[in-house]
CSV table of C-alpha atoms in Angstrom, one decimal:
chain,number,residue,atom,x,y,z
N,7,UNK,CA,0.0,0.0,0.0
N,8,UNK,CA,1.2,3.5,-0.9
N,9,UNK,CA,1.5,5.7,2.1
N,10,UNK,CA,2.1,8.9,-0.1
N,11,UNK,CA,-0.6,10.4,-1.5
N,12,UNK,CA,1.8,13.4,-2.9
N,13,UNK,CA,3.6,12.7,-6.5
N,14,UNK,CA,6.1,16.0,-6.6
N,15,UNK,CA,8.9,16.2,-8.9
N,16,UNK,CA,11.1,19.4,-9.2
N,17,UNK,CA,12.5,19.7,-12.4
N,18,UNK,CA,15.7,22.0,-13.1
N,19,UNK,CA,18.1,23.2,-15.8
N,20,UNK,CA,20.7,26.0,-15.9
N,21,UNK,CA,23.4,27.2,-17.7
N,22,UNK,CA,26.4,29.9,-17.4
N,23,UNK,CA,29.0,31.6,-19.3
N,24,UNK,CA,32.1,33.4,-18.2
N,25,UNK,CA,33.7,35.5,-20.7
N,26,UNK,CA,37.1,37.1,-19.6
N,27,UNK,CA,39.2,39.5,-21.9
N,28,UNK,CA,42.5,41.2,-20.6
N,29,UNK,CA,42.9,44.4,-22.3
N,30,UNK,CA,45.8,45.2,-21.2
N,31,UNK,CA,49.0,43.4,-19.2
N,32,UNK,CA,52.1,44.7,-18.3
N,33,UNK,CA,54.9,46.0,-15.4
N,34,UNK,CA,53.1,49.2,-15.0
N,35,UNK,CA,49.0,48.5,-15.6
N,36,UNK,CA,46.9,45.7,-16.0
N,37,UNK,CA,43.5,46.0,-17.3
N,38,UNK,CA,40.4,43.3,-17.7
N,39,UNK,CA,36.7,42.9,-18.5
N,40,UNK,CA,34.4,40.3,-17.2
N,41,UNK,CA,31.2,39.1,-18.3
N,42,UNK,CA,28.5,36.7,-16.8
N,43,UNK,CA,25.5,35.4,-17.5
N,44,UNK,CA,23.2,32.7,-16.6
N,45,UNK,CA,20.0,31.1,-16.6
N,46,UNK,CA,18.3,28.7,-14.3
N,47,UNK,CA,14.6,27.6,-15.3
N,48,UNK,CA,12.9,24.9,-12.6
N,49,UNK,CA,9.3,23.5,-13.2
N,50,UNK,CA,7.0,21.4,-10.8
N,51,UNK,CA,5.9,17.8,-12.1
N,52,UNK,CA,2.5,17.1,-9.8
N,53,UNK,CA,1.2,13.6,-10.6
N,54,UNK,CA,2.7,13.1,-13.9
N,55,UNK,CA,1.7,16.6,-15.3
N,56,UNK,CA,4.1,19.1,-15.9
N,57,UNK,CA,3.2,22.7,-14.5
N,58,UNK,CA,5.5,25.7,-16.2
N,59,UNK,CA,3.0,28.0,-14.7
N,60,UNK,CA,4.5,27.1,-11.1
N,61,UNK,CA,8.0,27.1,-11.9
N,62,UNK,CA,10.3,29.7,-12.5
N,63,UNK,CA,13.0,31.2,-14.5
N,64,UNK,CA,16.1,33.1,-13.7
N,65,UNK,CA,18.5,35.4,-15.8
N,66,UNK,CA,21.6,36.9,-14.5
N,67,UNK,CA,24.3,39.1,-15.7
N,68,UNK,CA,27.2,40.7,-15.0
N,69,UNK,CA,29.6,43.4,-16.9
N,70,UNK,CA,32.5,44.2,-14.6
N,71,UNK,CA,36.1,46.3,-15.2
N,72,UNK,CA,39.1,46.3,-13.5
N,73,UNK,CA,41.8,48.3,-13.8
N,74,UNK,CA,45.1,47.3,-11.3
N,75,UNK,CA,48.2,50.3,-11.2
N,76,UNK,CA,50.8,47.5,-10.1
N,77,UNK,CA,53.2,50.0,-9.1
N,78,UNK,CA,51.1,52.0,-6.8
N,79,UNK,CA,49.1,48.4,-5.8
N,80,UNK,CA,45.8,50.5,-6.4
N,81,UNK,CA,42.7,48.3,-8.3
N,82,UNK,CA,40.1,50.4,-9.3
N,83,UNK,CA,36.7,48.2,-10.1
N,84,UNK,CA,33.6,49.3,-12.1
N,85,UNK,CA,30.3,46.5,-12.6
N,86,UNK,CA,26.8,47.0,-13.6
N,87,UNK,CA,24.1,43.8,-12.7
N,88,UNK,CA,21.1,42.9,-14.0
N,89,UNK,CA,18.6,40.3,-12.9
N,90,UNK,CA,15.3,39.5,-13.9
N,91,UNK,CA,13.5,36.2,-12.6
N,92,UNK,CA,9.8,35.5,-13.8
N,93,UNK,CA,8.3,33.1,-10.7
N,94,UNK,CA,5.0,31.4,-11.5
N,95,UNK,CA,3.0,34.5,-13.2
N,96,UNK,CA,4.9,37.4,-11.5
N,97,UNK,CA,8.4,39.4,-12.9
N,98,UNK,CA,11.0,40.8,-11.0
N,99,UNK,CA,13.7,43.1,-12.5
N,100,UNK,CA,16.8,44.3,-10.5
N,101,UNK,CA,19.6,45.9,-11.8
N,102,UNK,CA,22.4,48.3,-10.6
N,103,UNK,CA,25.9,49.6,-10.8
N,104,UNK,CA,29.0,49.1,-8.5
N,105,UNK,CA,32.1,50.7,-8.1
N,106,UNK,CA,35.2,50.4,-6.1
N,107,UNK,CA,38.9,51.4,-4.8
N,108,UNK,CA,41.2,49.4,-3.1
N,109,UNK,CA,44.8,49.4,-2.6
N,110,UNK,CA,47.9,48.1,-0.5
N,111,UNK,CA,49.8,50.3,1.4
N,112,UNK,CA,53.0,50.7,3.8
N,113,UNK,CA,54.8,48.2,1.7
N,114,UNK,CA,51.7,46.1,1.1
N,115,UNK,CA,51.5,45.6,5.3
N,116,UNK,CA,48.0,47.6,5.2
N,117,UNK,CA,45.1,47.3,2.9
N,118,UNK,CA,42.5,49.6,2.6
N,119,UNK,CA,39.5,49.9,0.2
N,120,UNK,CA,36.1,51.4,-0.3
N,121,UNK,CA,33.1,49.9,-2.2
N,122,UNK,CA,29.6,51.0,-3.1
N,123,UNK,CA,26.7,49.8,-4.9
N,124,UNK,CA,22.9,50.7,-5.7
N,125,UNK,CA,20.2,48.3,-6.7
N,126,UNK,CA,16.7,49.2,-7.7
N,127,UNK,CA,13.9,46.3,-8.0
N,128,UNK,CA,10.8,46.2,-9.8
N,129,UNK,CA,8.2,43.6,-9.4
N,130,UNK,CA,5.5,43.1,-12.8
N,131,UNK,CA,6.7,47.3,-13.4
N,132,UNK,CA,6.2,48.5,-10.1
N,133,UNK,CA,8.9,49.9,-8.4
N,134,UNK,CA,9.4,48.0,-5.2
N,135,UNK,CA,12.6,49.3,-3.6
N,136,UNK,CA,16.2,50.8,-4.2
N,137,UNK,CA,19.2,49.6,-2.0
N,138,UNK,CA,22.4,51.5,-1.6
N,139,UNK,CA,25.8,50.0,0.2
N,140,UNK,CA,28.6,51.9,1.3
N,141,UNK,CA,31.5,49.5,2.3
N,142,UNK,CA,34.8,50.1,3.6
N,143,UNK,CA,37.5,47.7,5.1
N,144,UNK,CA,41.1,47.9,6.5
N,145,UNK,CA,43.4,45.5,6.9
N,146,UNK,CA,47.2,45.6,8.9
N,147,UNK,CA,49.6,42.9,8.8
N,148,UNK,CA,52.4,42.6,11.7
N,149,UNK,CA,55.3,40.8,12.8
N,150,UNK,CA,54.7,38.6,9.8
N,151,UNK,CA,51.8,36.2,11.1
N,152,UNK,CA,49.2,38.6,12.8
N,153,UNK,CA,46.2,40.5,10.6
N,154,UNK,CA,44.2,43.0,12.2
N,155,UNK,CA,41.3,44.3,10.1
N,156,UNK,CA,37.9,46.1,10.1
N,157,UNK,CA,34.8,46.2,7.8
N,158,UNK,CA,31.9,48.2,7.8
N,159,UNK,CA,28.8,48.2,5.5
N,160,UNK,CA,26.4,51.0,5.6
N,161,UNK,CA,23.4,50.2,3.9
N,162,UNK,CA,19.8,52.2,2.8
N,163,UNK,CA,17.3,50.9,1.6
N,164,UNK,CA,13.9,52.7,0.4
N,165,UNK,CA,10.8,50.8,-0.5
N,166,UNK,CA,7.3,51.9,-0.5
N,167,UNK,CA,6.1,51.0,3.0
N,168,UNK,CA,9.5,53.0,4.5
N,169,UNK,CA,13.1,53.7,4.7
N,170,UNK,CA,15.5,51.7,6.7
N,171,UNK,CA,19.2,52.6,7.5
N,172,UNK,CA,21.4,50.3,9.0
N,173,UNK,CA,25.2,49.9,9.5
N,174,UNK,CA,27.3,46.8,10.8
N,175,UNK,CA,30.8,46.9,11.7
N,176,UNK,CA,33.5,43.8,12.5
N,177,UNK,CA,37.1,43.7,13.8
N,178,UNK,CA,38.8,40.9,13.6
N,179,UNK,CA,42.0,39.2,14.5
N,180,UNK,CA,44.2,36.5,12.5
N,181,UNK,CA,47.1,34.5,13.1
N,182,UNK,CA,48.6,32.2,10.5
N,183,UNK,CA,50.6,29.2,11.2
């Protein structure tokens, strides 16, 4: 006697591609461009029938540029994302840039950098919310095997039922073997 009454299959595909292309490579400057994209569809198989209505499909893509000034050990960083997902009969869009700056310093014993990105979402064309991170770490290495470092993230967000603000900071402490 069969105890389950439920016949639930998930079905799911997906598929990526990584493009890399350095520009430009040599003692002074090295220069690169990134792209990504992928796609994941999943669909629900409920007692032998298949239902694409349920399922859903995702699309996601990145363009990103980095620049690195060897001598100066400065990488400057530029990306813009895009995502759009349909799940059952709904859409989601969400796209945004990023940019960032980080470099070594005090003969590459410190590391400091600074990172921000904004994301706006729409769900089926209604705007639904708009994200923005500010991000900044710091890192010191001493007597060869101890790392001190901080990060903080301050992020906004802004949707239609309010604005939040909200920042969270670590410090940590490492020791290699």
């Amino acid at each position: 006697e069969n105890m389950d009454t439920l016949n639930f299959k998930q079905i799911s595909q997906s598929a990526s591609l990584n493009l890399n292309h350095i520009i430009k490579a040599n003692k002074q400057r090295s220069q690169n461009i990134n792209l990504n994209l992928s796609v994941q569809d999943a669909a629900d198989i409920q007692n032998g029938t298949l239902w694409k209505g349920n399922g859903s499909r995702f699309y996601n893509s990145n363009l990103a540029y980095t620049m690195l000034l060897i001598p100066r050990q400065i990488s400057i960083s530029g990306a813009f994302n895009l995502s759009y997902n349909t799940i059952g009969r709904n859409e989601y869009l969400t796209w945004g840039p990023t940019l960032g700056l980080n470099s070594k310093l005090f003969d590459k014993k410190a590391t400091a950098g600074f990172t921000t990105s904004y994301n706006t979402s729409a769900s089926d064309g209604q705007q639904q919310g708009q994200v923005l991170n500010l991000r900044a770490n710091a890192g010191y290495l001493f007597l060869k095997k101890h790392n001190l470092n901080l990060n903080a993230i301050h992020q906004t967000r802004w949707t239609p039922r309010g604005n939040t603000s909200n920042l969270t900071a670590t410090v940590g402490y490492n020791y290699s073997f």
